[in-house]
mmCIF file of C-alpha atoms in Angstrom:
data_model
loop_
_atom_site.group_PDB
_atom_site.id
_atom_site.type_symbol
_atom_site.label_atom_id
_atom_site.label_comp_id
_atom_site.label_asym_id
_atom_site.label_seq_id
_atom_site.Cartn_x
_atom_site.Cartn_y
_atom_site.Cartn_z
ATOM 1 C CA MET A 29 -0.068 -0.229 -0.040
ATOM 2 C CA LYS A 30 2.758 2.603 0.722
ATOM 3 C CA THR A 31 4.664 1.605 -2.569
ATOM 4 C CA ILE A 32 1.190 2.104 -4.129
ATOM 5 C CA ILE A 33 1.114 5.759 -2.283
ATOM 6 C CA ALA A 34 4.338 6.770 -2.932
ATOM 7 C CA ALA A 35 3.582 5.843 -6.908
ATOM 8 C CA CYS A 36 0.841 8.435 -7.598
ATOM 9 C CA SER A 37 2.314 10.745 -5.220
ATOM 10 C CA ARG A 38 5.693 11.058 -7.328
ATOM 11 C CA ASN A 39 2.928 10.904 -10.413
ATOM 12 C CA LEU A 40 0.632 13.555 -9.435
ATOM 13 C CA SER A 41 4.005 15.928 -8.337
ATOM 14 C CA GLY A 42 4.963 16.588 -11.593
ATOM 15 C CA THR A 43 7.971 13.872 -12.215
ATOM 16 C CA ARG A 44 9.624 12.862 -14.802
ATOM 17 C CA ALA A 45 8.209 8.783 -14.684
ATOM 18 C CA SER A 46 5.826 8.225 -17.285
ATOM 19 C CA VAL A 47 2.275 6.832 -16.925
ATOM 20 C CA PRO A 48 3.874 3.049 -17.798
ATOM 21 C CA THR A 49 6.391 3.738 -15.367
ATOM 22 C CA ALA A 50 4.141 4.150 -13.072
ATOM 23 C CA LEU A 51 2.083 1.430 -13.889
ATOM 24 C CA ARG A 52 4.649 -0.768 -13.818
ATOM 25 C CA THR A 53 5.107 -0.332 -9.703
ATOM 26 C CA LEU A 54 2.061 -1.021 -9.166
ATOM 27 C CA LEU A 55 1.052 -4.673 -10.776
ATOM 28 C CA ALA A 56 5.124 -5.006 -9.424
ATOM 29 C CA VAL A 57 3.433 -4.640 -5.774
ATOM 30 C CA PRO A 58 2.731 -7.998 -4.568
ATOM 31 C CA TRP A 59 -1.238 -9.045 -3.811
ATOM 32 C CA PRO A 60 -2.470 -10.463 -0.400
ATOM 33 C CA SER A 61 -1.726 -13.620 0.508
ATOM 34 C CA GLN A 62 -5.644 -16.243 0.563
ATOM 35 C CA ARG A 63 -3.798 -16.279 3.977
ATOM 36 C CA ALA A 64 -4.007 -12.991 4.520
ATOM 37 C CA VAL A 65 -7.251 -12.211 3.371
ATOM 38 C CA ARG A 66 -8.809 -15.150 5.036
ATOM 39 C CA SER A 67 -7.385 -13.793 8.318
ATOM 40 C CA TRP A 68 -9.243 -10.516 7.445
ATOM 41 C CA LEU A 69 -12.674 -12.074 6.290
ATOM 42 C CA GLN A 70 -12.864 -13.689 9.745
ATOM 43 C CA LEU A 71 -11.802 -10.525 12.042
ATOM 44 C CA LEU A 72 -13.827 -8.619 9.622
ATOM 45 C CA SER A 73 -16.528 -11.230 10.531
ATOM 46 C CA VAL A 74 -16.273 -11.438 14.341
ATOM 47 C CA LEU A 75 -15.850 -7.772 14.405
ATOM 48 C CA GLN A 76 -19.930 -7.045 12.651
ATOM 49 C CA TRP A 77 -20.961 -10.163 15.093
ATOM 50 C CA VAL A 78 -19.566 -8.139 18.822
ATOM 51 C CA LEU A 79 -21.261 -4.648 17.454
ATOM 52 C CA SER A 80 -24.137 -6.356 16.003
ATOM 53 C CA PHE A 81 -24.747 -7.592 19.546
ATOM 54 C CA LEU A 82 -23.444 -4.777 22.277
ATOM 55 C CA LEU A 83 -24.501 -1.579 19.540
ATOM 56 C CA LEU A 84 -27.336 -2.539 17.316
ATOM 57 C CA GLY A 85 -30.357 -2.486 19.653
ATOM 58 C CA ILE A 86 -28.690 1.139 21.191
ATOM 59 C CA VAL A 87 -27.824 2.788 18.231
ATOM 60 C CA SER A 88 -31.116 1.969 16.794
ATOM 61 C CA LEU A 89 -32.821 3.483 19.312
ATOM 62 C CA LEU A 90 -31.018 6.110 19.475
ATOM 63 C CA LEU A 91 -31.596 6.779 16.230
ATOM 64 C CA LEU A 92 -36.092 6.535 16.399
ATOM 65 C CA ILE A 93 -35.784 8.613 18.845
ATOM 66 C CA TYR A 94 -33.198 11.111 16.798
ATOM 67 C CA LEU A 95 -35.794 11.174 13.486
ATOM 68 C CA VAL A 96 -39.307 12.176 16.073
ATOM 69 C CA PHE A 97 -37.940 15.445 16.038
ATOM 70 C CA THR A 98 -37.034 15.321 12.269
ATOM 71 C CA ARG A 99 -39.182 15.693 9.461
ATOM 72 C CA PHE A 100 -39.091 11.579 9.336
ATOM 73 C CA TRP A 101 -40.896 11.204 12.283
ATOM 74 C CA PRO A 102 -43.029 8.759 9.877
ATOM 75 C CA ILE A 103 -40.544 6.217 10.221
ATOM 76 C CA SER A 104 -40.255 6.144 13.691
ATOM 77 C CA ALA A 105 -43.931 6.291 14.319
ATOM 78 C CA LEU A 106 -44.287 3.129 11.626
ATOM 79 C CA TYR A 107 -41.816 1.566 12.994
ATOM 80 C CA LEU A 108 -43.926 1.923 16.379
ATOM 81 C CA ALA A 109 -46.894 1.086 14.979
ATOM 82 C CA TRP A 110 -44.717 -1.919 13.541
ATOM 83 C CA ILE A 111 -43.895 -3.448 17.248
ATOM 84 C CA ILE A 112 -46.856 -3.117 18.829
ATOM 85 C CA PHE A 113 -48.628 -5.102 16.505
ATOM 86 C CA ASP A 114 -45.929 -7.435 16.239
ATOM 87 C CA TRP A 115 -45.404 -7.929 20.178
ATOM 88 C CA ASP A 116 -46.167 -11.258 20.664
ATOM 89 C CA THR A 117 -44.190 -12.917 18.036
ATOM 90 C CA PRO A 118 -40.962 -13.843 19.472
ATOM 91 C CA GLU A 119 -43.111 -15.053 22.323
ATOM 92 C CA LYS A 120 -44.257 -17.108 19.765
ATOM 93 C CA GLY A 121 -41.311 -18.725 17.838
ATOM 94 C CA GLY A 122 -40.373 -15.879 16.244
ATOM 95 C CA ARG A 123 -39.916 -15.268 12.542
ATOM 96 C CA ARG A 124 -36.251 -17.027 11.387
ATOM 97 C CA LEU A 125 -35.337 -16.835 8.102
ATOM 98 C CA PRO A 126 -33.373 -19.941 7.201
ATOM 99 C CA CYS A 127 -31.151 -17.662 4.192
ATOM 100 C CA LEU A 128 -29.941 -16.364 7.434
ATOM 101 C CA ARG A 129 -27.706 -19.935 8.869
ATOM 102 C CA ARG A 130 -26.458 -19.707 5.494
ATOM 103 C CA TRP A 131 -24.549 -16.465 5.288
ATOM 104 C CA SER A 132 -20.740 -17.402 4.364
ATOM 105 C CA VAL A 133 -20.043 -14.485 7.035
ATOM 106 C CA TRP A 134 -20.649 -17.309 9.345
ATOM 107 C CA ARG A 135 -18.020 -19.943 8.227
ATOM 108 C CA HIS A 136 -15.241 -16.760 8.337
ATOM 109 C CA PHE A 137 -17.022 -16.341 12.276
ATOM 110 C CA ARG A 138 -16.022 -19.739 13.194
ATOM 111 C CA ASP A 139 -13.118 -20.705 11.272
ATOM 112 C CA TYR A 140 -11.847 -17.213 13.497
ATOM 113 C CA PHE A 141 -12.448 -19.585 17.031
ATOM 114 C CA PRO A 142 -12.270 -22.117 15.206
ATOM 115 C CA VAL A 143 -15.698 -23.240 16.085
ATOM 116 C CA LYS A 144 -16.440 -27.294 16.251
ATOM 117 C CA LEU A 145 -19.466 -29.406 17.164
ATOM 118 C CA VAL A 146 -19.379 -32.568 18.567
ATOM 119 C CA LYS A 147 -21.886 -35.128 18.066
ATOM 120 C CA THR A 148 -22.433 -38.224 20.836
ATOM 121 C CA HIS A 149 -25.795 -38.985 20.837
ATOM 122 C CA ASP A 150 -28.680 -39.056 17.654
ATOM 123 C CA LEU A 151 -31.325 -36.996 18.823
ATOM 124 C CA SER A 152 -34.772 -38.122 17.500
ATOM 125 C CA PRO A 153 -37.390 -35.899 15.406
ATOM 126 C CA SER A 154 -39.614 -37.235 17.116
ATOM 127 C CA HIS A 155 -39.306 -35.571 20.337
ATOM 128 C CA ASN A 156 -38.850 -32.168 21.703
ATOM 129 C CA TYR A 157 -35.573 -31.294 23.690
ATOM 130 C CA ILE A 158 -34.257 -28.484 26.081
ATOM 131 C CA ILE A 159 -30.481 -28.449 25.290
ATOM 132 C CA GLY A 160 -28.876 -27.106 28.313
ATOM 133 C CA SER A 161 -25.487 -24.997 27.374
ATOM 134 C CA HIS A 162 -22.577 -24.463 29.295
ATOM 135 C CA PRO A 163 -20.600 -22.218 30.302
ATOM 136 C CA HIS A 164 -22.011 -18.976 29.859
ATOM 137 C CA GLY A 165 -18.645 -17.307 28.993
ATOM 138 C CA ILE A 166 -18.851 -13.606 28.413
ATOM 139 C CA LEU A 167 -21.169 -13.546 24.921
ATOM 140 C CA CYS A 168 -22.077 -17.347 24.124
ATOM 141 C CA VAL A 169 -20.122 -17.539 20.921
ATOM 142 C CA GLY A 170 -20.041 -21.091 21.175
ATOM 143 C CA ALA A 171 -23.862 -21.651 21.694
ATOM 144 C CA PHE A 172 -24.397 -18.638 19.411
ATOM 145 C CA CYS A 173 -22.482 -20.606 16.459
ATOM 146 C CA ASN A 174 -23.802 -24.257 16.913
ATOM 147 C CA PHE A 175 -27.122 -23.417 17.723
ATOM 148 C CA ILE A 176 -27.687 -20.226 14.813
ATOM 149 C CA THR A 177 -25.699 -20.423 12.349
ATOM 150 C CA GLY A 178 -25.011 -23.564 10.201
ATOM 151 C CA SER A 179 -21.966 -23.235 9.613
ATOM 152 C CA THR A 180 -20.603 -26.207 11.968
ATOM 153 C CA GLY A 181 -23.564 -28.921 10.630
ATOM 154 C CA PHE A 182 -25.958 -28.917 13.395
ATOM 155 C CA LYS A 183 -28.701 -29.720 10.702
ATOM 156 C CA GLU A 184 -26.524 -32.365 8.842
ATOM 157 C CA MET A 185 -25.403 -33.953 12.381
ATOM 158 C CA PHE A 186 -29.028 -34.030 13.475
ATOM 159 C CA PRO A 187 -31.261 -34.233 10.956
ATOM 160 C CA GLY A 188 -34.901 -32.967 11.301
ATOM 161 C CA ILE A 189 -34.082 -30.832 14.331
ATOM 162 C CA ARG A 190 -34.673 -27.274 14.205
ATOM 163 C CA PRO A 191 -32.089 -25.250 17.013
ATOM 164 C CA PHE A 192 -33.372 -22.343 18.999
ATOM 165 C CA LEU A 193 -31.054 -20.231 21.386
ATOM 166 C CA THR A 194 -32.691 -18.174 24.271
ATOM 167 C CA THR A 195 -31.723 -14.915 25.455
ATOM 168 C CA LEU A 196 -33.032 -11.892 27.764
ATOM 169 C CA ALA A 197 -36.528 -11.055 26.799
ATOM 170 C CA GLY A 198 -35.117 -7.097 27.685
ATOM 171 C CA ASN A 199 -33.433 -7.611 24.381
ATOM 172 C CA PHE A 200 -36.908 -8.507 22.319
ATOM 173 C CA ARG A 201 -37.757 -4.508 23.071
ATOM 174 C CA LEU A 202 -35.317 -2.726 20.874
ATOM 175 C CA PRO A 203 -36.204 -1.520 17.703
ATOM 176 C CA ILE A 204 -33.968 -3.112 15.091
ATOM 177 C CA PHE A 205 -32.440 -5.880 17.123
ATOM 178 C CA ARG A 206 -35.339 -7.521 17.956
ATOM 179 C CA GLU A 207 -35.613 -8.321 14.248
ATOM 180 C CA TYR A 208 -31.925 -9.510 13.730
ATOM 181 C CA LEU A 209 -32.546 -11.950 17.052
ATOM 182 C CA MET A 210 -35.436 -13.705 15.785
ATOM 183 C CA SER A 211 -34.565 -13.609 12.160
ATOM 184 C CA GLY A 212 -31.838 -15.861 13.539
ATOM 185 C CA GLY A 213 -34.024 -18.281 15.411
ATOM 186 C CA LEU A 214 -33.122 -16.729 19.077
ATOM 187 C CA CYS A 215 -36.387 -16.206 21.393
ATOM 188 C CA PRO A 216 -36.497 -14.852 24.412
ATOM 189 C CA VAL A 217 -36.155 -17.072 27.727
ATOM 190 C CA THR A 218 -39.261 -16.284 29.433
ATOM 191 C CA ARG A 219 -41.926 -20.249 30.180
ATOM 192 C CA ARG A 220 -44.197 -18.375 27.371
ATOM 193 C CA ALA A 221 -42.200 -18.653 24.435
ATOM 194 C CA ILE A 222 -40.481 -22.046 25.916
ATOM 195 C CA GLY A 223 -43.707 -23.461 26.556
ATOM 196 C CA TYR A 224 -44.448 -22.649 22.322
ATOM 197 C CA LEU A 225 -42.135 -24.124 21.392
ATOM 198 C CA LEU A 226 -42.251 -27.004 23.331
ATOM 199 C CA SER A 227 -46.526 -27.530 23.128
ATOM 200 C CA LYS A 228 -47.345 -25.626 19.738
ATOM 201 C CA ASN A 229 -44.406 -26.377 16.926
ATOM 202 C CA GLY A 230 -44.856 -29.627 16.197
ATOM 203 C CA THR A 231 -41.383 -31.964 17.094
ATOM 204 C CA GLY A 232 -38.265 -32.008 16.766
ATOM 205 C CA ASN A 233 -37.471 -28.329 18.204
ATOM 206 C CA ALA A 234 -34.117 -27.878 20.188
ATOM 207 C CA VAL A 235 -34.242 -25.226 22.689
ATOM 208 C CA ALA A 236 -30.932 -24.396 23.836
ATOM 209 C CA ILE A 237 -30.500 -22.732 27.400
ATOM 210 C CA VAL A 238 -27.073 -21.292 28.713
ATOM 211 C CA ILE A 239 -28.609 -21.887 32.344
ATOM 212 C CA GLY A 240 -26.073 -20.222 34.219
ATOM 213 C CA GLY A 241 -26.996 -16.799 32.857
ATOM 214 C CA ALA A 242 -25.697 -13.497 33.581
ATOM 215 C CA ALA A 243 -24.761 -14.730 36.919
ATOM 216 C CA GLU A 244 -22.116 -17.489 35.279
ATOM 217 C CA SER A 245 -20.657 -14.894 33.554
ATOM 218 C CA LEU A 246 -18.881 -12.915 36.951
ATOM 219 C CA SER A 247 -17.027 -16.139 37.237
ATOM 220 C CA CYS A 248 -15.800 -16.376 33.539
ATOM 221 C CA ARG A 249 -12.079 -16.325 33.629
ATOM 222 C CA PRO A 250 -9.476 -18.203 31.498
ATOM 223 C CA GLY A 251 -8.491 -21.306 33.517
ATOM 224 C CA VAL A 252 -11.313 -21.349 36.466
ATOM 225 C CA THR A 253 -14.586 -23.571 35.026
ATOM 226 C CA THR A 254 -17.606 -22.473 37.183
ATOM 227 C CA LEU A 255 -21.191 -23.355 36.671
ATOM 228 C CA ILE A 256 -24.315 -21.648 38.425
ATOM 229 C CA LEU A 257 -26.341 -24.505 37.973
ATOM 230 C CA LYS A 258 -27.170 -26.212 41.721
ATOM 231 C CA ASN A 259 -30.641 -23.954 41.819
ATOM 232 C CA ARG A 260 -31.482 -23.566 38.389
ATOM 233 C CA LYS A 261 -34.699 -25.793 37.609
ATOM 234 C CA GLY A 262 -37.058 -24.005 36.005
ATOM 235 C CA PHE A 263 -35.894 -25.264 33.030
ATOM 236 C CA VAL A 264 -36.389 -29.399 34.475
ATOM 237 C CA ARG A 265 -39.973 -27.821 35.222
ATOM 238 C CA MET A 266 -40.507 -27.224 32.255
ATOM 239 C CA ALA A 267 -39.258 -30.511 30.171
ATOM 240 C CA LEU A 268 -41.554 -32.704 32.959
ATOM 241 C CA GLN A 269 -44.865 -30.591 31.546
ATOM 242 C CA HIS A 270 -43.702 -30.704 28.269
ATOM 243 C CA GLY A 271 -41.825 -34.293 28.255
ATOM 244 C CA ALA A 272 -38.685 -32.482 26.508
ATOM 245 C CA TYR A 273 -35.822 -34.849 26.975
ATOM 246 C CA LEU A 274 -33.155 -32.481 28.870
ATOM 247 C CA VAL A 275 -29.394 -32.930 26.747
ATOM 248 C CA PRO A 276 -26.421 -30.890 28.186
ATOM 249 C CA SER A 277 -24.020 -29.693 26.479
ATOM 250 C CA PHE A 278 -20.594 -28.386 26.911
ATOM 251 C CA SER A 279 -18.266 -25.958 25.086
ATOM 252 C CA PHE A 280 -15.020 -26.606 25.871
ATOM 253 C CA GLY A 281 -12.643 -23.545 25.780
ATOM 254 C CA GLU A 282 -15.783 -20.571 26.166
ATOM 255 C CA ASN A 283 -14.177 -19.309 28.899
ATOM 256 C CA ASP A 284 -10.177 -18.214 27.235
ATOM 257 C CA LEU A 285 -11.704 -15.806 24.710
ATOM 258 C CA PHE A 286 -11.718 -13.052 26.745
ATOM 259 C CA ARG A 287 -10.173 -11.965 30.278
ATOM 260 C CA GLN A 288 -12.239 -10.314 32.891
ATOM 261 C CA VAL A 289 -11.576 -8.296 35.580
ATOM 262 C CA VAL A 290 -13.099 -10.574 38.753
ATOM 263 C CA PHE A 291 -14.402 -9.038 41.971
ATOM 264 C CA GLU A 292 -14.366 -10.379 44.851
ATOM 265 C CA GLU A 293 -17.685 -11.539 46.733
ATOM 266 C CA GLY A 294 -18.174 -9.352 49.274
ATOM 267 C CA SER A 295 -16.417 -6.171 47.110
ATOM 268 C CA TRP A 296 -18.103 -3.030 46.347
ATOM 269 C CA MET A 297 -17.474 -3.470 42.861
ATOM 270 C CA ARG A 298 -19.250 -7.219 43.226
ATOM 271 C CA SER A 299 -21.928 -5.783 45.031
ATOM 272 C CA ILE A 300 -22.533 -3.709 42.408
ATOM 273 C CA GLN A 301 -22.663 -6.502 39.720
ATOM 274 C CA GLN A 302 -25.120 -8.408 41.291
ATOM 275 C CA ARG A 303 -27.300 -5.375 41.845
ATOM 276 C CA PHE A 304 -27.293 -4.117 38.668
ATOM 277 C CA GLN A 305 -27.984 -7.836 37.562
ATOM 278 C CA LYS A 306 -31.323 -8.291 39.621
ATOM 279 C CA MET A 307 -33.067 -4.633 38.229
ATOM 280 C CA MET A 308 -31.493 -5.329 34.179
ATOM 281 C CA GLY A 309 -31.404 -8.936 34.299
ATOM 282 C CA PHE A 310 -27.569 -8.852 33.141
ATOM 283 C CA ALA A 311 -24.464 -8.707 34.653
ATOM 284 C CA PRO A 312 -22.082 -5.299 34.031
ATOM 285 C CA CYS A 313 -18.514 -7.354 33.326
ATOM 286 C CA VAL A 314 -15.513 -5.685 32.984
ATOM 287 C CA PHE A 315 -13.502 -7.566 30.306
ATOM 288 C CA TYR A 316 -11.326 -7.065 27.491
ATOM 289 C CA GLY A 317 -9.589 -9.152 24.609
ATOM 290 C CA ARG A 318 -7.814 -8.184 21.240
ATOM 291 C CA GLY A 319 -7.755 -4.987 19.535
ATOM 292 C CA LEU A 320 -8.527 -4.955 15.330
ATOM 293 C CA THR A 321 -4.768 -4.267 14.112
ATOM 294 C CA SER A 322 -2.975 -6.672 16.552
ATOM 295 C CA ILE A 323 -3.602 -10.068 18.098
ATOM 296 C CA ARG A 324 -0.855 -7.533 21.443
ATOM 297 C CA SER A 325 -3.288 -4.281 21.564
ATOM 298 C CA LEU A 326 -6.194 -4.391 23.276
ATOM 299 C CA GLY A 327 -9.784 -4.309 22.534
ATOM 300 C CA PHE A 328 -12.914 -5.820 22.550
ATOM 301 C CA LEU A 329 -12.449 -8.565 20.190
ATOM 302 C CA PRO A 330 -12.078 -12.201 21.545
ATOM 303 C CA TYR A 331 -9.124 -13.537 21.009
ATOM 304 C CA ALA A 332 -8.695 -16.698 18.210
ATOM 305 C CA ARG A 333 -9.305 -19.856 20.952
ATOM 306 C CA PRO A 334 -10.915 -23.059 20.314
ATOM 307 C CA ILE A 335 -14.033 -23.532 21.194
ATOM 308 C CA THR A 336 -15.568 -26.944 20.529
ATOM 309 C CA THR A 337 -18.722 -27.671 21.632
ATOM 310 C CA VAL A 338 -20.155 -31.406 22.724
ATOM 311 C CA VAL A 339 -23.817 -32.091 22.863
ATOM 312 C CA GLY A 340 -23.743 -35.458 24.922
ATOM 313 C CA GLU A 341 -26.798 -38.144 25.947
ATOM 314 C CA PRO A 342 -30.091 -37.131 25.815
ATOM 315 C CA VAL A 343 -32.148 -38.107 29.144
ATOM 316 C CA MET A 344 -35.545 -39.059 28.526
ATOM 317 C CA VAL A 345 -37.972 -37.134 30.537
ATOM 318 C CA PRO A 346 -41.496 -38.191 31.358
ATOM 319 C CA LYS A 347 -45.145 -35.372 30.756
ATOM 320 C CA ILE A 348 -46.246 -34.148 33.885
ATOM 321 C CA GLU A 349 -47.959 -31.899 34.094
ATOM 322 C CA GLU A 350 -47.864 -30.877 37.971
ATOM 323 C CA PRO A 351 -44.277 -32.911 38.668
ATOM 324 C CA SER A 352 -43.872 -32.606 42.565
ATOM 325 C CA SER A 353 -40.382 -31.315 43.689
ATOM 326 C CA GLU A 354 -39.336 -34.653 44.312
ATOM 327 C CA THR A 355 -39.391 -35.154 40.720
ATOM 328 C CA VAL A 356 -37.789 -31.975 39.816
ATOM 329 C CA ASP A 357 -34.733 -32.548 41.629
ATOM 330 C CA MET A 358 -34.662 -36.350 40.718
ATOM 331 C CA TYR A 359 -34.009 -35.269 36.481
ATOM 332 C CA HIS A 360 -32.352 -32.268 38.326
ATOM 333 C CA GLU A 361 -29.545 -34.860 39.324
ATOM 334 C CA MET A 362 -30.203 -36.731 36.565
ATOM 335 C CA TYR A 363 -29.203 -34.301 34.574
ATOM 336 C CA ILE A 364 -25.968 -33.341 36.312
ATOM 337 C CA ARG A 365 -24.862 -36.737 36.560
ATOM 338 C CA SER A 366 -25.102 -36.486 32.826
ATOM 339 C CA LEU A 367 -23.170 -33.109 32.803
ATOM 340 C CA LEU A 368 -20.885 -34.490 34.522
ATOM 341 C CA LYS A 369 -20.069 -37.581 32.810
ATOM 342 C CA LEU A 370 -20.394 -35.879 29.690
ATOM 343 C CA PHE A 371 -16.920 -33.177 30.760
ATOM 344 C CA ASN A 372 -15.237 -35.757 32.823
ATOM 345 C CA GLU A 373 -15.208 -37.931 29.329
ATOM 346 C CA ASN A 374 -14.121 -35.117 26.853
ATOM 347 C CA LYS A 375 -12.207 -32.637 28.900
ATOM 348 C CA THR A 376 -9.020 -33.747 28.166
ATOM 349 C CA LYS A 377 -9.556 -33.777 23.877
ATOM 350 C CA TYR A 378 -10.503 -30.558 24.210
ATOM 351 C CA GLY A 379 -7.502 -28.271 26.309
ATOM 352 C CA LEU A 380 -8.307 -29.184 30.140
ATOM 353 C CA SER A 381 -6.119 -31.571 32.307
ATOM 354 C CA GLU A 382 -7.343 -34.951 34.025
ATOM 355 C CA THR A 383 -7.112 -32.905 37.148
ATOM 356 C CA ASP A 384 -9.542 -29.905 35.969
ATOM 357 C CA GLU A 385 -13.523 -30.261 37.517
ATOM 358 C CA LEU A 386 -16.013 -28.829 37.026
ATOM 359 C CA ARG A 387 -17.604 -26.818 40.027
ATOM 360 C CA ILE A 388 -21.066 -26.633 39.924
ATOM 361 C CA LEU A 389 -22.657 -23.289 42.637
#
């Protein structure tokens, strides 16, 4: 690039370099290698994803508010009317666009880390499933890449299964962002939305829930595998009420994508995080990753660390409309045992040591 600029500068400044000489100079500049092009495409695909999740909703909301005070106010008025008319759609299966899952950008996104999906057992299309996704990490990269995009081959590995991923219900109140989420197959993590997919959308539905949620993200850091699961039993109760099988999944490497400033329990900063989490539904994490210019620079992009999501053996669950607490506890324990088995059988294959343990709080 510097050679191109220098050649053009000499030509424009009236030097004796002829046009043919300038063209030969330009043609002599080496083109970027395929590897370099792929690296930039991968980086840009991750950049657009991070910016979409962090800024798209807020920027869209501010833009619509700004338009109210301009001559383009009808745009905001029409979109507000559309949201009112379309308010319940996220709770009723959303409005997924299959073409979005096939975007080539997701292949570059997958290859940046890279992300890999591993199947251990078949899932029959004659049943519905709740997939427990662990751990939460900072931005749930493994869950998004495997259950929302088609880049890792979920459709081919589990024919006849339609994956959905749940996220905070508040995200579906943000303009434009709600359309983006629904088009990919995301739905609110509410009883109504999950119940609709498990009871009124036929069979072959797999609803992935990041069970640890915002509380788990506060404990996310490399080298530590801690799950918030011991008192999270609502997903088990819903599985029993709808007869949906429980499927554990674990994304090895998810906690290695960012560095987080972890505040100790009892500190005033930890207290602020927990209060914010209770009020808003998500925790304000202080984290950083790599920058856009180089691996050594600091920024908000995730580090390129391999993520392997292993989908485990389904726990068969009967349909009980009013399950007792004892029944919920029993199947909750069965799920935890299945998850621990999955973790212990695969940890040494995907970057952990034999002595690493899964802490469940």
